[in-house]
Amino acid sequence: MPTGVLAFVEYDASGLRKSAFEIVFAGRELAEKLGGPLSAVVVGEDPSGAAPALTGLGVAKVHTVADAALARMTADGFGTALAAVAAEADPAVVLMAASMTGKDAGPALAARLSCGIISDVVGFDVADGKLAAVRPVYGGKVRATVEPAGWPVVMTLRPNVFPPAEGADGSGEVGAVTVDVAGALRAVIKEVREPEERKVDLTEADIVVAGGRGMKDAENFHLVEALADALGGVVGASRAVVDAGWRPHAEQVGQTGKTVSPKLYVACGISGAIQHLAGMSSSKCIVAVNKDPEAPIFKVADYGVVGDVMEVLPVLTEKIQTAKSS
Ligand code: FAD
C-alpha cells in the first residue's frame, strides 16, 4: 500500500503562491498520519526557481517538470505532467489547491490515474490507515465525510482553510522529470488577455469586500473599492451585479463563481441567497451591511449593520483610515 503524499504546488512570477504553503502544511500532516514521505511537484516553463523554497519546508523530494508547453495551464498539459510524476513518486494521495488550476488539473489527473478525487476538502483524518476527508456539500449546509475506495486518490483543498507551512529542518532533493507534454495537448492556447490591473486572487485574499444589487449602480462600486483598499482587501461581487455587467465574472462569489474563505468577508447590499452563501459561508468573520433587517445574510453574519450602504460604507472607510493612521 502506498503511504506517501505528493503535493502539487502553484507558483507565479513572485514565487510560491500562498496556497502552496497551505498544501505543504496539510501534506506534512497527512504524510505523518499515513506514515510516508512528503514529496512535491512544480510544473511550468521553468519551475526550477520555485523548488528550493520547498525543500526548506520539509519536503523530502521536489519533482520539477519543465516544458514550454506548460507555460500556461491546460488540463491536458498539467494532467499529463502530474500523472508522470505520480507514476514515479507512487503516492497514496496527491494534494492540490481547489484553485482555478486545481479544479481543472485535479480531475484531469484523476482520470489519467483512473482513481477517485475528493474535491474542496476542509479537513481530514487518518485512522487505522484509512483516510477520511471532510468537504462541505449542499452549499455549505452540510459537511460530508468521504473515504476513498482505494489508492491513490487526488484531493483538492479549499484555499485559506489550512495554515501556511513554515520552515522545517532537513533538506530535500530536487529531481527533474521529463515528459512529452506538447504531444499530449489536444488544444493550444492562442491568446490570453491579462487584466490591466493584477490584484491578489480572490480565492487567496485574506479580506474580501463584496457588493451586491443593493449598490444600485456600477458607479457606486467605488464605495466598495474604497473600503476594500482601506482594509487591504479585494473586491468581490454577487451574481446579480455580474449579470448586470457592473463587475467582471472573475469577482463573482458563489455557486457559479468563486469559493472564498477569507479572514474577513464584508457583504454590502447582498441579500444572502443560498447560491451566494455557497461561496463564502466558510469565511472566518462575516460582516453584513443591508437595509433589510430580515435579509438572510444576517443569519450567517458575525456582525451586522442595518443601514443604507451609501451612508454606511463611507463612514466605515473613513473610520478604518483614521484608525490606521493613528
Ligand atoms: P438581491 O437578492 O437583489 O439583494 C440585494 C440586497 O441589497 C437586498 O437584501 C436588499 O435589502 C439590499 N439593499 C438594497 N438597497 C440597499 C441599500 N441602499 N443599502 C443596503 N442594502 C440594500 N448568486 C451569487 O451571488 N453567486 C453565484 O455564484 C450564484 N449562482 C447561482 C446559480 C444558480 C443556478 C442560480 C439559480 C442562482 C445563482 N445566484 C448566484 C443568484 C442568487 O440566487 C441571487 O439571485 C443573487 O445572489 C442575488 O444577488 P444580490 O444579493 O446582489 O441581489
Tab-separated table of C-alpha atoms and ligand atoms in Angstrom:
chain	number	residue	atom	x	y	z
A	1	MET	CA	0.000	0.000	0.000
A	2	PRO	CA	1.432	3.428	-0.917
A	3	THR	CA	1.854	5.781	2.042
A	4	GLY	CA	3.413	8.895	0.548
A	5	VAL	CA	1.857	12.242	-0.233
A	6	LEU	CA	2.586	14.215	-3.399
A	7	ALA	CA	1.819	17.933	-3.134
A	8	PHE	CA	1.223	19.791	-6.390
A	9	VAL	CA	2.025	23.411	-5.626
A	10	GLU	CA	1.454	26.504	-7.725
A	11	TYR	CA	3.795	29.434	-8.213
A	12	ASP	CA	3.836	32.656	-10.160
A	13	ALA	CA	6.399	35.300	-11.086
A	14	SER	CA	6.771	36.341	-7.447
A	15	GLY	CA	7.404	32.807	-6.164
A	16	LEU	CA	5.291	30.132	-4.483
A	17	ARG	CA	1.627	31.050	-4.228
A	18	LYS	CA	0.015	31.398	-0.823
A	19	SER	CA	-1.911	28.174	-1.423
A	20	ALA	CA	1.401	26.322	-1.898
A	21	PHE	CA	2.290	26.828	1.758
A	22	GLU	CA	-1.154	25.599	2.815
A	23	ILE	CA	-0.819	22.487	0.639
A	24	VAL	CA	2.603	21.744	2.145
A	25	PHE	CA	1.234	22.234	5.679
A	26	ALA	CA	-1.613	19.800	5.001
A	27	GLY	CA	0.771	17.492	3.134
A	28	ARG	CA	3.164	17.310	6.080
A	29	GLU	CA	0.310	16.446	8.432
A	30	LEU	CA	-1.194	13.872	6.077
A	31	ALA	CA	2.163	12.237	5.323
A	32	GLU	CA	2.866	11.919	9.038
A	33	LYS	CA	-0.537	10.327	9.635
A	34	LEU	CA	-0.105	7.914	6.726
A	35	GLY	CA	3.478	7.179	7.782
A	36	GLY	CA	5.021	8.039	4.415
A	37	PRO	CA	7.212	10.723	2.845
A	38	LEU	CA	6.044	14.080	1.516
A	39	SER	CA	7.172	14.981	-1.985
A	40	ALA	CA	6.122	17.923	-4.120
A	41	VAL	CA	5.801	18.724	-7.777
A	42	VAL	CA	6.132	22.036	-9.596
A	43	VAL	CA	5.369	22.312	-13.295
A	44	GLY	CA	5.834	25.139	-15.765
A	45	GLU	CA	8.087	26.535	-18.442
A	46	ASP	CA	10.910	26.831	-15.921
A	47	PRO	CA	9.859	25.830	-12.401
A	48	SER	CA	13.424	25.447	-11.083
A	49	GLY	CA	13.224	28.738	-9.146
A	50	ALA	CA	10.258	27.520	-7.101
A	51	ALA	CA	11.873	24.261	-5.979
A	52	PRO	CA	14.437	25.464	-3.359
A	53	ALA	CA	11.764	27.144	-1.225
A	54	LEU	CA	10.004	23.786	-0.942
A	55	THR	CA	12.996	21.805	0.264
A	56	GLY	CA	13.241	24.250	3.163
A	57	LEU	CA	9.646	23.477	4.093
A	58	GLY	CA	10.256	19.832	4.970
A	59	VAL	CA	9.546	18.359	1.533
A	60	ALA	CA	11.698	15.251	1.044
A	61	LYS	CA	11.801	15.409	-2.745
A	62	VAL	CA	10.727	18.076	-5.215
A	63	HIS	CA	9.922	16.898	-8.739
A	64	THR	CA	10.131	19.513	-11.450
A	65	VAL	CA	8.609	19.237	-14.904
A	66	ALA	CA	9.887	21.953	-17.237
A	67	ASP	CA	8.349	22.323	-20.677
A	68	ALA	CA	7.433	25.295	-22.837
A	69	ALA	CA	4.008	23.664	-23.297
A	70	LEU	CA	3.426	24.138	-19.549
A	71	ALA	CA	3.826	27.916	-19.701
A	72	ARG	CA	0.028	28.162	-19.479
A	73	MET	CA	-2.246	25.915	-17.511
A	74	THR	CA	-4.137	23.366	-19.594
A	75	ALA	CA	-5.865	20.277	-18.229
A	76	ASP	CA	-4.125	18.103	-20.833
A	77	GLY	CA	-0.663	19.547	-20.167
A	78	PHE	CA	-0.783	19.702	-16.379
A	79	GLY	CA	-2.721	16.417	-16.127
A	80	THR	CA	-0.092	14.626	-18.225
A	81	ALA	CA	2.851	16.145	-16.328
A	82	LEU	CA	1.349	15.367	-12.926
A	83	ALA	CA	0.447	11.820	-13.945
A	84	ALA	CA	4.057	11.175	-14.983
A	85	VAL	CA	5.345	12.412	-11.624
A	86	ALA	CA	2.689	10.433	-9.734
A	87	ALA	CA	3.815	7.290	-11.580
A	88	GLU	CA	7.345	7.912	-10.335
A	89	ALA	CA	6.505	9.023	-6.776
A	90	ASP	CA	3.757	6.387	-6.236
A	91	PRO	CA	1.851	8.410	-3.612
A	92	ALA	CA	-1.249	7.387	-1.671
A	93	VAL	CA	-2.604	10.915	-2.011
A	94	VAL	CA	-1.968	13.737	-4.467
A	95	LEU	CA	-2.850	17.060	-2.841
A	96	MET	CA	-3.522	20.331	-4.605
A	97	ALA	CA	-5.397	23.571	-4.035
A	98	ALA	CA	-9.058	23.824	-5.032
A	99	SER	CA	-7.962	26.850	-7.067
A	100	MET	CA	-8.920	27.531	-10.677
A	101	THR	CA	-5.855	25.472	-11.677
A	102	GLY	CA	-6.523	22.669	-9.191
A	103	LYS	CA	-10.187	22.413	-10.142
A	104	ASP	CA	-9.087	21.787	-13.734
A	105	ALA	CA	-5.895	19.793	-13.202
A	106	GLY	CA	-7.256	17.585	-10.379
A	107	PRO	CA	-9.924	15.768	-12.403
A	108	ALA	CA	-7.557	15.577	-15.407
A	109	LEU	CA	-5.003	13.848	-13.189
A	110	ALA	CA	-7.555	11.539	-11.547
A	111	ALA	CA	-8.781	10.448	-14.991
A	112	ARG	CA	-5.225	9.638	-16.051
A	113	LEU	CA	-4.567	7.695	-12.826
A	114	SER	CA	-8.014	6.012	-13.030
A	115	CYS	CA	-8.570	6.978	-9.425
A	116	GLY	CA	-11.034	8.982	-7.366
A	117	ILE	CA	-10.953	12.643	-6.485
A	118	ILE	CA	-12.204	14.305	-3.294
A	119	SER	CA	-12.659	17.979	-4.013
A	120	ASP	CA	-12.824	21.106	-1.862
A	121	VAL	CA	-11.614	19.375	1.306
A	122	VAL	CA	-11.622	21.409	4.536
A	123	GLY	CA	-10.336	18.756	6.960
A	124	PHE	CA	-9.088	15.159	7.128
A	125	ASP	CA	-8.014	12.432	9.478
A	126	VAL	CA	-6.408	9.015	9.193
A	127	ALA	CA	-7.403	6.134	11.473
A	128	ASP	CA	-6.168	2.544	11.046
A	129	GLY	CA	-4.602	3.552	7.732
A	130	LYS	CA	-7.958	4.797	6.405
A	131	LEU	CA	-8.322	8.353	5.164
A	132	ALA	CA	-11.484	10.316	5.948
A	133	ALA	CA	-11.801	13.709	4.265
A	134	VAL	CA	-14.375	16.352	5.143
A	135	ARG	CA	-15.953	18.543	2.470
A	136	PRO	CA	-18.884	20.968	2.528
A	137	VAL	CA	-21.907	19.965	0.419
A	138	TYR	CA	-25.314	21.496	-0.374
A	139	GLY	CA	-23.860	24.993	-0.493
A	140	GLY	CA	-22.048	24.576	2.826
A	141	LYS	CA	-25.150	23.494	4.766
A	142	VAL	CA	-23.804	20.013	5.460
A	143	ARG	CA	-20.322	18.538	5.828
A	144	ALA	CA	-19.761	15.141	4.253
A	145	THR	CA	-17.044	12.752	5.370
A	146	VAL	CA	-15.653	10.900	2.370
A	147	GLU	CA	-13.417	7.816	2.346
A	148	PRO	CA	-11.543	6.920	-0.851
A	149	ALA	CA	-12.346	3.480	-2.244
A	150	GLY	CA	-8.644	2.848	-2.890
A	151	TRP	CA	-5.247	4.390	-3.548
A	152	PRO	CA	-4.123	6.670	-4.973
A	153	VAL	CA	-6.634	9.434	-4.515
A	154	VAL	CA	-6.481	13.080	-5.612
A	155	MET	CA	-7.596	15.655	-3.049
A	156	THR	CA	-8.129	19.356	-3.666
A	157	LEU	CA	-8.041	21.548	-0.554
A	158	ARG	CA	-10.143	24.688	-0.141
A	159	PRO	CA	-7.818	27.725	-0.050
A	160	ASN	CA	-7.467	29.707	3.186
A	161	VAL	CA	-8.572	26.816	5.401
A	162	PHE	CA	-5.221	25.241	6.307
A	163	PRO	CA	-2.490	27.411	7.855
A	164	PRO	CA	0.684	28.067	5.857
A	165	ALA	CA	3.683	25.778	6.393
A	166	GLU	CA	6.721	27.343	7.974
A	167	GLY	CA	10.343	26.324	7.647
A	168	ALA	CA	11.312	22.834	8.758
A	169	ASP	CA	14.585	21.026	9.413
A	170	GLY	CA	16.109	18.866	6.771
A	171	SER	CA	16.930	19.489	3.175
A	172	GLY	CA	15.184	17.643	0.400
A	173	GLU	CA	16.434	16.804	-3.042
A	174	VAL	CA	15.266	18.178	-6.372
A	175	GLY	CA	14.847	15.989	-9.439
A	176	ALA	CA	13.653	16.754	-12.955
A	177	VAL	CA	11.111	14.529	-14.701
A	178	THR	CA	10.965	14.559	-18.496
A	179	VAL	CA	7.509	14.338	-20.040
A	180	ASP	CA	6.251	14.776	-23.617
A	181	VAL	CA	3.729	17.453	-22.754
A	182	ALA	CA	3.358	19.028	-26.194
A	183	GLY	CA	2.318	15.669	-27.655
A	184	ALA	CA	-0.491	15.400	-25.100
A	185	LEU	CA	-2.131	18.739	-25.899
A	186	ARG	CA	-5.404	18.473	-27.779
A	187	ALA	CA	-5.948	22.246	-27.809
A	188	VAL	CA	-3.460	25.090	-27.962
A	189	ILE	CA	-3.940	28.464	-26.252
A	190	LYS	CA	-3.584	31.139	-28.891
A	191	GLU	CA	-4.025	34.261	-26.826
A	192	VAL	CA	-4.507	35.241	-23.198
A	193	ARG	CA	-5.756	38.687	-22.305
A	194	GLU	CA	-4.439	39.714	-18.924
A	195	PRO	CA	-6.482	42.140	-16.812
A	196	GLU	CA	-4.971	45.617	-16.799
A	197	GLU	CA	-4.541	45.579	-13.071
A	198	ARG	CA	-3.424	42.400	-11.332
A	199	LYS	CA	-4.646	42.126	-7.782
A	200	VAL	CA	-4.497	39.328	-5.257
A	201	ASP	CA	-6.539	36.331	-6.377
A	202	LEU	CA	-9.977	36.490	-4.761
A	203	THR	CA	-9.706	32.889	-3.560
A	204	GLU	CA	-6.451	33.607	-1.732
A	205	ALA	CA	-7.354	37.021	-0.305
A	206	ASP	CA	-7.484	37.470	3.472
A	207	ILE	CA	-10.087	40.213	3.163
A	208	VAL	CA	-12.929	40.400	0.641
A	209	VAL	CA	-15.379	43.287	0.392
A	210	ALA	CA	-18.246	42.221	-1.847
A	211	GLY	CA	-21.034	44.300	-3.325
A	212	GLY	CA	-24.499	43.241	-4.421
A	213	ARG	CA	-27.536	44.685	-6.134
A	214	GLY	CA	-28.038	46.950	-3.128
A	215	MET	CA	-25.153	49.042	-4.501
A	216	LYS	CA	-27.753	50.171	-7.101
A	217	ASP	CA	-25.294	51.011	-9.884
A	218	ALA	CA	-21.869	50.101	-11.235
A	219	GLU	CA	-20.635	53.593	-10.435
A	220	ASN	CA	-21.380	53.180	-6.735
A	221	PHE	CA	-18.831	50.371	-6.550
A	222	HIS	CA	-16.181	53.000	-5.862
A	223	LEU	CA	-17.537	52.807	-2.290
A	224	VAL	CA	-16.836	49.050	-2.183
A	225	GLU	CA	-13.395	49.590	-3.738
A	226	ALA	CA	-12.546	52.317	-1.224
A	227	LEU	CA	-13.492	50.093	1.713
A	228	ALA	CA	-11.521	47.186	0.227
A	229	ASP	CA	-8.484	49.464	-0.240
A	230	ALA	CA	-8.744	50.790	3.322
A	231	LEU	CA	-8.876	47.219	4.662
A	232	GLY	CA	-6.158	45.955	2.309
A	233	GLY	CA	-8.627	43.573	0.683
A	234	VAL	CA	-10.041	42.788	-2.744
A	235	VAL	CA	-13.464	43.348	-4.283
A	236	GLY	CA	-15.985	40.570	-4.752
A	237	ALA	CA	-19.498	40.611	-6.198
A	238	SER	CA	-22.796	38.779	-6.219
A	239	ARG	CA	-24.045	37.195	-9.415
A	240	ALA	CA	-26.787	39.800	-9.733
A	241	VAL	CA	-24.223	42.547	-10.301
A	242	VAL	CA	-22.051	40.393	-12.553
A	243	ASP	CA	-25.099	39.515	-14.673
A	244	ALA	CA	-25.928	43.231	-14.808
A	245	GLY	CA	-22.431	43.888	-16.189
A	246	TRP	CA	-21.425	46.062	-13.226
A	247	ARG	CA	-18.495	43.843	-12.278
A	248	PRO	CA	-16.396	41.178	-14.098
A	249	HIS	CA	-17.200	37.494	-13.645
A	250	ALA	CA	-13.744	36.988	-12.083
A	251	GLU	CA	-15.122	38.750	-8.999
A	252	GLN	CA	-18.254	36.631	-8.637
A	253	VAL	CA	-18.555	34.760	-5.357
A	254	GLY	CA	-20.874	31.796	-5.059
A	255	GLN	CA	-22.043	28.530	-6.521
A	256	THR	CA	-21.292	29.553	-10.105
A	257	GLY	CA	-18.448	31.878	-9.113
A	258	LYS	CA	-15.523	31.507	-6.750
A	259	THR	CA	-15.392	29.921	-3.321
A	260	VAL	CA	-13.637	32.137	-0.805
A	261	SER	CA	-12.651	31.596	2.836
A	262	PRO	CA	-11.081	34.921	3.859
A	263	LYS	CA	-10.447	36.023	7.414
A	264	LEU	CA	-12.952	38.826	6.820
A	265	TYR	CA	-15.855	38.963	4.343
A	266	VAL	CA	-17.851	42.180	4.153
A	267	ALA	CA	-21.146	41.783	2.262
A	268	CYS	CA	-22.530	45.135	1.096
A	269	GLY	CA	-26.102	45.179	-0.204
A	270	ILE	CA	-26.127	41.409	-0.722
A	271	SER	CA	-29.267	39.518	0.274
A	272	GLY	CA	-27.510	36.230	1.117
A	273	ALA	CA	-29.156	33.864	-1.382
A	274	ILE	CA	-28.161	30.226	-0.882
A	275	GLN	CA	-26.110	30.282	-4.101
A	276	HIS	CA	-24.103	33.237	-2.782
A	277	LEU	CA	-23.643	31.658	0.659
A	278	ALA	CA	-22.248	28.550	-1.054
A	279	GLY	CA	-19.192	30.583	-1.985
A	280	MET	CA	-18.486	32.486	1.218
A	281	SER	CA	-20.102	30.891	4.268
A	282	SER	CA	-16.778	29.359	5.375
A	283	SER	CA	-15.284	32.868	5.809
A	284	LYS	CA	-13.886	33.273	9.335
A	285	CYS	CA	-15.684	36.549	10.081
A	286	ILE	CA	-18.672	37.813	8.100
A	287	VAL	CA	-19.861	41.410	8.298
A	288	ALA	CA	-23.092	42.350	6.516
A	289	VAL	CA	-24.423	45.781	5.640
A	290	ASN	CA	-28.036	45.647	4.473
A	291	LYS	CA	-31.010	47.950	4.912
A	292	ASP	CA	-33.368	44.982	5.360
A	293	PRO	CA	-33.076	43.553	8.897
A	294	GLU	CA	-34.717	40.334	7.637
A	295	ALA	CA	-32.113	39.767	4.882
A	296	PRO	CA	-30.875	36.133	5.031
A	297	ILE	CA	-27.237	37.309	5.033
A	298	PHE	CA	-27.703	38.310	8.692
A	299	LYS	CA	-28.268	34.625	9.579
A	300	VAL	CA	-24.644	33.834	8.692
A	301	ALA	CA	-23.135	37.196	9.684
A	302	ASP	CA	-20.982	37.594	12.789
A	303	TYR	CA	-21.607	41.348	12.732
A	304	GLY	CA	-24.427	43.161	11.011
A	305	VAL	CA	-25.170	46.768	10.216
A	306	VAL	CA	-28.793	47.528	9.307
A	307	GLY	CA	-28.464	50.588	7.141
A	308	ASP	CA	-28.027	52.110	3.717
A	309	VAL	CA	-24.729	51.111	2.063
A	310	MET	CA	-24.434	54.608	0.576
A	311	GLU	CA	-24.244	56.026	4.091
A	312	VAL	CA	-22.561	53.198	5.983
A	313	LEU	CA	-19.665	52.395	3.624
A	314	PRO	CA	-18.124	55.904	3.536
A	315	VAL	CA	-18.257	56.087	7.345
A	316	LEU	CA	-16.705	52.621	7.746
A	317	THR	CA	-13.961	53.507	5.258
A	318	GLU	CA	-13.186	56.781	6.988
A	319	LYS	CA	-13.102	55.147	10.443
A	320	ILE	CA	-10.708	52.455	9.194
A	321	GLN	CA	-8.439	55.026	7.529
A	322	THR	CA	-8.392	57.093	10.725
A	323	ALA	CA	-7.670	54.029	12.875
A	324	LYS	CA	-4.812	53.030	10.548
A	325	SER	CA	-3.214	56.460	10.587
A	326	SER	CA	-3.381	56.944	14.355
B	1	FAD	P1	-30.590	40.850	-4.288
B	1	FAD	O1	-31.044	39.478	-3.932
B	1	FAD	O2	-31.472	41.687	-5.131
B	1	FAD	O3	-30.294	41.581	-2.911
B	1	FAD	C1	-29.977	42.918	-2.793
B	1	FAD	C2	-29.907	43.219	-1.315
B	1	FAD	O4	-29.492	44.560	-1.146
B	1	FAD	C3	-31.243	43.069	-0.588
B	1	FAD	O5	-31.075	42.252	0.564
B	1	FAD	C4	-31.601	44.492	-0.174
B	1	FAD	O6	-32.233	44.541	1.095
B	1	FAD	C5	-30.247	45.139	-0.106
B	1	FAD	N1	-30.265	46.581	-0.365
B	1	FAD	C6	-30.922	47.241	-1.345
B	1	FAD	N2	-30.616	48.543	-1.290
B	1	FAD	C7	-29.776	48.718	-0.249
B	1	FAD	C8	-29.126	49.832	0.293
B	1	FAD	N3	-29.257	51.056	-0.241
B	1	FAD	N4	-28.339	49.650	1.375
B	1	FAD	C9	-28.192	48.419	1.923
B	1	FAD	N5	-28.772	47.310	1.433
B	1	FAD	C10	-29.550	47.467	0.339
B	1	FAD	N6	-25.614	34.403	-6.822
B	1	FAD	C11	-24.371	34.703	-6.420
B	1	FAD	O7	-24.133	35.717	-5.752
B	1	FAD	N7	-23.310	33.886	-6.774
B	1	FAD	C12	-23.489	32.773	-7.504
B	1	FAD	O8	-22.489	32.104	-7.815
B	1	FAD	C13	-24.800	32.420	-7.915
B	1	FAD	N8	-25.024	31.298	-8.608
B	1	FAD	C14	-26.323	30.969	-8.939
B	1	FAD	C15	-26.573	29.744	-9.583
B	1	FAD	C16	-27.862	29.398	-9.897
B	1	FAD	C17	-28.100	28.075	-10.569
B	1	FAD	C18	-28.924	30.256	-9.572
B	1	FAD	C19	-30.337	29.878	-9.905
B	1	FAD	C20	-28.701	31.456	-8.952
B	1	FAD	C21	-27.391	31.834	-8.633
B	1	FAD	N9	-27.118	33.041	-7.992
B	1	FAD	C22	-25.848	33.300	-7.569
B	1	FAD	C23	-28.150	34.090	-7.852
B	1	FAD	C24	-28.762	34.154	-6.481
B	1	FAD	O9	-29.856	33.286	-6.382
B	1	FAD	C25	-29.234	35.594	-6.179
B	1	FAD	O10	-30.134	35.978	-7.189
B	1	FAD	C26	-28.121	36.626	-6.111
B	1	FAD	O11	-27.120	36.177	-5.231
B	1	FAD	C27	-28.696	37.946	-5.602
B	1	FAD	O12	-27.707	38.924	-5.589
B	1	FAD	P2	-27.806	40.162	-4.605
B	1	FAD	O13	-27.816	39.660	-3.204
B	1	FAD	O14	-26.748	41.108	-5.010
B	1	FAD	O15	-29.182	40.819	-5.019
